[in-house]
Amino acid sequence: MVHSKPLISVLLGSFFLSGCLSNSSSTDATNTPKTGAVAGDQLSNVQATLRRTSFGIPHIEAKDFTSMGYAYGYAQAEDNLCLLARDTLTVRGLRSRYLGVNGNYTIPSNGTSTTNLNADFFWRTTLTDDAIAPFKANSDPEVLEASSGYVAGFNRYVEEIKAGEHPGRHEECRSADWLFALEESDMYRRYLRLSVLASSSVFVDGIATAQPPSSLNLNDTSAEDLLTTLSDAGADSLPFPLGDELPIGSNMYGLSSGATRTGESILFGNPHFPWQETERLYLAHLKVGDSTEIMGAALYGLPAVLIGFNENFAWSHTVSTAYRFTFYELTLNPADPTQYLYEGEFRDMESTDISIEVLEDDGSIGERTRTLYRSKFGPMLTFEAAGVPVLNWTSLKAYTLRDANAENDRLLNQFFRWNQAESLDEFIELHGSVLGVPWVNTVATGPGQKAYYGDVTVVPNVSDAKASSCATALSPVFEQLAPGLPILDGSRADCEWDTDADAPAPGIFGPGNLPTLTRDDWVHNCNDSYWVTNPEEPLTGFAGIIGDEETQRTLRTRKCIQQVQDRLSGADGLPGSVGFDLANLQEVVLGSSVQSEQLARQSVLDTYCPLGTLLSSSGEAVDITEACLVLREWDGTNNLESAGGHIWREFWRGIDPLPITSPEKWLVPFDANDPVNTPAGLNVASPLIQTAFADGVKRIQDSPIAMDATMGEIQQSGIHDESIPVFGGEGFTGSFTIASTRPNDLSDGTYDVTYGNSYIQTVTWDDNGNPVAEGFITYSQSTDPASPYYKDMTKAYSQKQWISFPYTEEAIRSDENLVQYRLFDRIAN
């Protein structure tokens, strides 16, 4: 176990956090920026202890959820003040006002990249007071209390910073005019922002800029022309959001007695999330009253555990293949393109004038105004692919989006109720009865319990029959762009979403029509659909909008399944008896092997290396001799001491864009009866594959990277102020252990990791029923370079030095770096 230095000198013994913060005047977030203290009722009698063990892991014990939220908000502010302050600007639509009208805005987790101005217009029209009102009105008391407490605790730290305390910390924002106190509405805007991460917010530009035609426009691009464009461009090259999967991913296993050496269950969870911005994960241990105790990770700004464990169960998530929205095609009134046909009558679109204050290049404050429109289904939008307008607003047709997760006011209830569950059975029951999980699969198990999987998530209730009967002329286009995503006729009431009898809200599938599986041995998900959660028991018969069935799996999913099968058969060569324990599971999941290498390296070496040279895509002869020498000696992994993985990665980068079913790629086609081992036999005779190898070698030759460089020499953290080597590889090569550079650029001689393995937890239970958990926050707990917790976990992760997550009181007290806070809040009189 690796230890860091204490953050502050300790004051031992229990302590008391109390706060009573008064209201301050402020205006709505859509107008003048708020700079006041806590909105809402005064907080009093806040009681909580806040301790940190090694690596800055907060352990919070509170009398109630308000007190827990207070300590949690204070801890997150101490670790990540500036990042959270920027996110407050985002959810209030104030980025242009404080960060500049021409500044950039990105959501690394869903691939969105736009300007601050478009982001402001999008969030102002999405996170309105009316939109967040149901989130607050329908939230459980625990959600309301924790949110209120979080605001007060966060603001407590902001006050200290503004008073000059904590010198040297948070230099980026401590004196900035955009460091505002939080208000409770910011919390609910943040929750809704998270909810639509895999839906509306991938169309920021399309929604923020959608405008009716200024003059008569009867020129719709035909579906035939669009299909020709798709064919010419290659569907895989078109930048349709979610056409394949979110840029974020994950791996997870639920292992029950049939898959473990000890007979005790084990849970492995490993989201692959950005190392930057607010979709980072934060580890904490929360105890509330006498009945609630949970430990695990949450996205920044959420005072709950989203992936975690306790004495009774452990769970994790991966991004699901299901779509959370549908498009509707509107038939317009040619005389007024803001009127659309519904059940034989024209309806007016709802219009909203939005004005944005902007910081101009010369430092002055200007203003931009747009009128944005909504139909009864949701916001209007446009979308282009390959430079061709696919969803275009003409005088005849326009397109709108209905987002199921914009209506999902159960999101926080789901996780708060899970955090309070007392058994795995209750956890599973809550999965279906609340049905608030927005866009992720779930795997769970518990001490001596079976392994459970469920894609029990918020999905529009659109059966395959409805998708067919309500299809539009563009439906064949979307079948290529995003198979399974319906585009429906918006003029007919019978094309609205259905509602299952067991659904907790209108318009979505109920748990009876969503895939689940419980087994005595194992379940998994690595971002493909539910179909082969366990190959011995395929799941079939679900609507296409949820996922594909009997289709080719990604290389990472095949690696994911193969690792379990090989461990259970002993084919992986690990010592001892077959089956998993915590130690060999940890060895497997950070092993950094590569599925494509196992499938194809030998045939590549045998076929290409005797030739000495190959022609690149530009027709240049490329000497492959040195690359072949290195690849012959490569150990087939992306571990720090391994040399050759970068050559293989750059080669496979050229293969990856080939359609997954292309005969140019594999000689043995996909077989639905053998999804783990097929397709197989790389088609090394294909000119496309030969060219990809030459181009990959040439990319290395043209870079500062040596052909025989080790991964530890060239792959490093892309977010820290010193070089910290990072093992792992890209998912497209079939790596299970993920380290990704986005965008890829070899000009500086390094792979700078900005995405990949993020929160990692391995959990089992000891003979006393206590959880035994180890893992990492791979990028560390803090984004402040002045924090001792800025890179300490990253260094431990680099060396595969697994970190214990102290759960019992004995483990916490025995931590040699225990830090205990003693905070006395100022009482407002």
mmCIF file with all atom_site columns, C-alpha atoms in Angstrom, residues 44-105:
data_model
loop_
_atom_site.group_PDB
_atom_site.id
_atom_site.type_symbol
_atom_site.label_atom_id
_atom_site.label_alt_id
_atom_site.label_comp_id
_atom_site.label_asym_id
_atom_site.label_entity_id
_atom_site.label_seq_id
_atom_site.pdbx_PDB_ins_code
_atom_site.Cartn_x
_atom_site.Cartn_y
_atom_site.Cartn_z
_atom_site.occupancy
_atom_site.B_iso_or_equiv
_atom_site.pdbx_formal_charge
_atom_site.auth_seq_id
_atom_site.auth_comp_id
_atom_site.auth_asym_id
_atom_site.auth_atom_id
_atom_site.pdbx_PDB_model_num
ATOM 1  C CA . SER A 1 44  ? -28.651 24.768 11.376  1.00 0.00 ? 44  SER A CA 1
ATOM 2  C CA . ASN A 1 45  ? -27.598 21.870 13.535  1.00 0.00 ? 45  ASN A CA 1
ATOM 3  C CA . VAL A 1 46  ? -25.370 20.410 10.848  1.00 0.00 ? 46  VAL A CA 1
ATOM 4  C CA . GLN A 1 47  ? -23.372 17.638 12.480  1.00 0.00 ? 47  GLN A CA 1
ATOM 5  C CA . ALA A 1 48  ? -20.805 15.508 10.677  1.00 0.00 ? 48  ALA A CA 1
ATOM 6  C CA . THR A 1 49  ? -17.278 14.230 10.978  1.00 0.00 ? 49  THR A CA 1
ATOM 7  C CA . LEU A 1 50  ? -14.936 14.509 8.010   1.00 0.00 ? 50  LEU A CA 1
ATOM 8  C CA . ARG A 1 51  ? -11.765 12.452 7.932   1.00 0.00 ? 51  ARG A CA 1
ATOM 9  C CA . ARG A 1 52  ? -9.392  11.638 5.107   1.00 0.00 ? 52  ARG A CA 1
ATOM 10 C CA . THR A 1 53  ? -7.294  8.509  4.837   1.00 0.00 ? 53  THR A CA 1
ATOM 11 C CA . SER A 1 54  ? -4.341  8.048  2.484   1.00 0.00 ? 54  SER A CA 1
ATOM 12 C CA . PHE A 1 55  ? -4.776  9.485  -1.014  1.00 0.00 ? 55  PHE A CA 1
ATOM 13 C CA . GLY A 1 56  ? -7.359  11.943 0.257   1.00 0.00 ? 56  GLY A CA 1
ATOM 14 C CA . ILE A 1 57  ? -10.278 9.515  0.526   1.00 0.00 ? 57  ILE A CA 1
ATOM 15 C CA . PRO A 1 58  ? -13.016 11.330 2.510   1.00 0.00 ? 58  PRO A CA 1
ATOM 16 C CA . HIS A 1 59  ? -14.834 9.403  5.229   1.00 0.00 ? 59  HIS A CA 1
ATOM 17 C CA . ILE A 1 60  ? -17.960 11.254 6.301   1.00 0.00 ? 60  ILE A CA 1
ATOM 18 C CA . GLU A 1 61  ? -20.149 10.308 9.232   1.00 0.00 ? 61  GLU A CA 1
ATOM 19 C CA . ALA A 1 62  ? -23.245 12.457 9.624   1.00 0.00 ? 62  ALA A CA 1
ATOM 20 C CA . LYS A 1 63  ? -26.397 12.532 11.697  1.00 0.00 ? 63  LYS A CA 1
ATOM 21 C CA . ASP A 1 64  ? -28.574 13.172 8.612   1.00 0.00 ? 64  ASP A CA 1
ATOM 22 C CA . PHE A 1 65  ? -28.365 13.722 4.861   1.00 0.00 ? 65  PHE A CA 1
ATOM 23 C CA . THR A 1 66  ? -28.116 17.499 5.191   1.00 0.00 ? 66  THR A CA 1
ATOM 24 C CA . SER A 1 67  ? -25.033 17.103 7.337   1.00 0.00 ? 67  SER A CA 1
ATOM 25 C CA . MET A 1 68  ? -23.562 14.500 4.978   1.00 0.00 ? 68  MET A CA 1
ATOM 26 C CA . GLY A 1 69  ? -24.075 16.820 2.025   1.00 0.00 ? 69  GLY A CA 1
ATOM 27 C CA . TYR A 1 70  ? -22.431 19.664 3.920   1.00 0.00 ? 70  TYR A CA 1
ATOM 28 C CA . ALA A 1 71  ? -19.243 17.736 4.622   1.00 0.00 ? 71  ALA A CA 1
ATOM 29 C CA . TYR A 1 72  ? -19.252 16.240 1.108   1.00 0.00 ? 72  TYR A CA 1
ATOM 30 C CA . GLY A 1 73  ? -19.654 19.656 -0.523  1.00 0.00 ? 73  GLY A CA 1
ATOM 31 C CA . TYR A 1 74  ? -16.816 21.056 1.570   1.00 0.00 ? 74  TYR A CA 1
ATOM 32 C CA . ALA A 1 75  ? -14.511 18.139 0.663   1.00 0.00 ? 75  ALA A CA 1
ATOM 33 C CA . GLN A 1 76  ? -15.271 18.369 -3.061  1.00 0.00 ? 76  GLN A CA 1
ATOM 34 C CA . ALA A 1 77  ? -14.694 22.115 -3.034  1.00 0.00 ? 77  ALA A CA 1
ATOM 35 C CA . GLU A 1 78  ? -11.372 21.641 -1.296  1.00 0.00 ? 78  GLU A CA 1
ATOM 36 C CA . ASP A 1 79  ? -10.301 19.162 -3.973  1.00 0.00 ? 79  ASP A CA 1
ATOM 37 C CA . ASN A 1 80  ? -11.933 20.524 -7.125  1.00 0.00 ? 80  ASN A CA 1
ATOM 38 C CA . LEU A 1 81  ? -13.113 24.078 -6.580  1.00 0.00 ? 81  LEU A CA 1
ATOM 39 C CA . CYS A 1 82  ? -12.224 25.586 -9.950  1.00 0.00 ? 82  CYS A CA 1
ATOM 40 C CA . LEU A 1 83  ? -13.571 22.755 -12.069 1.00 0.00 ? 83  LEU A CA 1
ATOM 41 C CA . LEU A 1 84  ? -16.881 22.867 -10.207 1.00 0.00 ? 84  LEU A CA 1
ATOM 42 C CA . ALA A 1 85  ? -16.985 26.668 -10.440 1.00 0.00 ? 85  ALA A CA 1
ATOM 43 C CA . ARG A 1 86  ? -16.625 26.445 -14.226 1.00 0.00 ? 86  ARG A CA 1
ATOM 44 C CA . ASP A 1 87  ? -19.417 23.898 -14.295 1.00 0.00 ? 87  ASP A CA 1
ATOM 45 C CA . THR A 1 88  ? -21.624 26.367 -12.440 1.00 0.00 ? 88  THR A CA 1
ATOM 46 C CA . LEU A 1 89  ? -21.043 28.825 -15.272 1.00 0.00 ? 89  LEU A CA 1
ATOM 47 C CA . THR A 1 90  ? -22.029 26.090 -17.708 1.00 0.00 ? 90  THR A CA 1
ATOM 48 C CA . VAL A 1 91  ? -25.326 25.106 -16.099 1.00 0.00 ? 91  VAL A CA 1
ATOM 49 C CA . ARG A 1 92  ? -26.272 28.786 -15.678 1.00 0.00 ? 92  ARG A CA 1
ATOM 50 C CA . GLY A 1 93  ? -25.419 29.567 -19.305 1.00 0.00 ? 93  GLY A CA 1
ATOM 51 C CA . LEU A 1 94  ? -22.748 32.125 -18.354 1.00 0.00 ? 94  LEU A CA 1
ATOM 52 C CA . ARG A 1 95  ? -19.663 30.785 -20.130 1.00 0.00 ? 95  ARG A CA 1
ATOM 53 C CA . SER A 1 96  ? -19.697 33.525 -22.804 1.00 0.00 ? 96  SER A CA 1
ATOM 54 C CA . ARG A 1 97  ? -20.051 36.238 -20.178 1.00 0.00 ? 97  ARG A CA 1
ATOM 55 C CA . TYR A 1 98  ? -17.014 35.197 -18.152 1.00 0.00 ? 98  TYR A CA 1
ATOM 56 C CA . LEU A 1 99  ? -14.863 32.975 -20.370 1.00 0.00 ? 99  LEU A CA 1
ATOM 57 C CA . GLY A 1 100 ? -15.329 34.754 -23.700 1.00 0.00 ? 100 GLY A CA 1
ATOM 58 C CA . VAL A 1 101 ? -17.737 34.493 -26.585 1.00 0.00 ? 101 VAL A CA 1
ATOM 59 C CA . ASN A 1 102 ? -15.233 32.664 -28.775 1.00 0.00 ? 102 ASN A CA 1
ATOM 60 C CA . GLY A 1 103 ? -14.064 30.224 -26.125 1.00 0.00 ? 103 GLY A CA 1
ATOM 61 C CA . ASN A 1 104 ? -14.484 26.499 -26.585 1.00 0.00 ? 104 ASN A CA 1
ATOM 62 C CA . TYR A 1 105 ? -16.802 24.154 -24.729 1.00 0.00 ? 105 TYR A CA 1
#
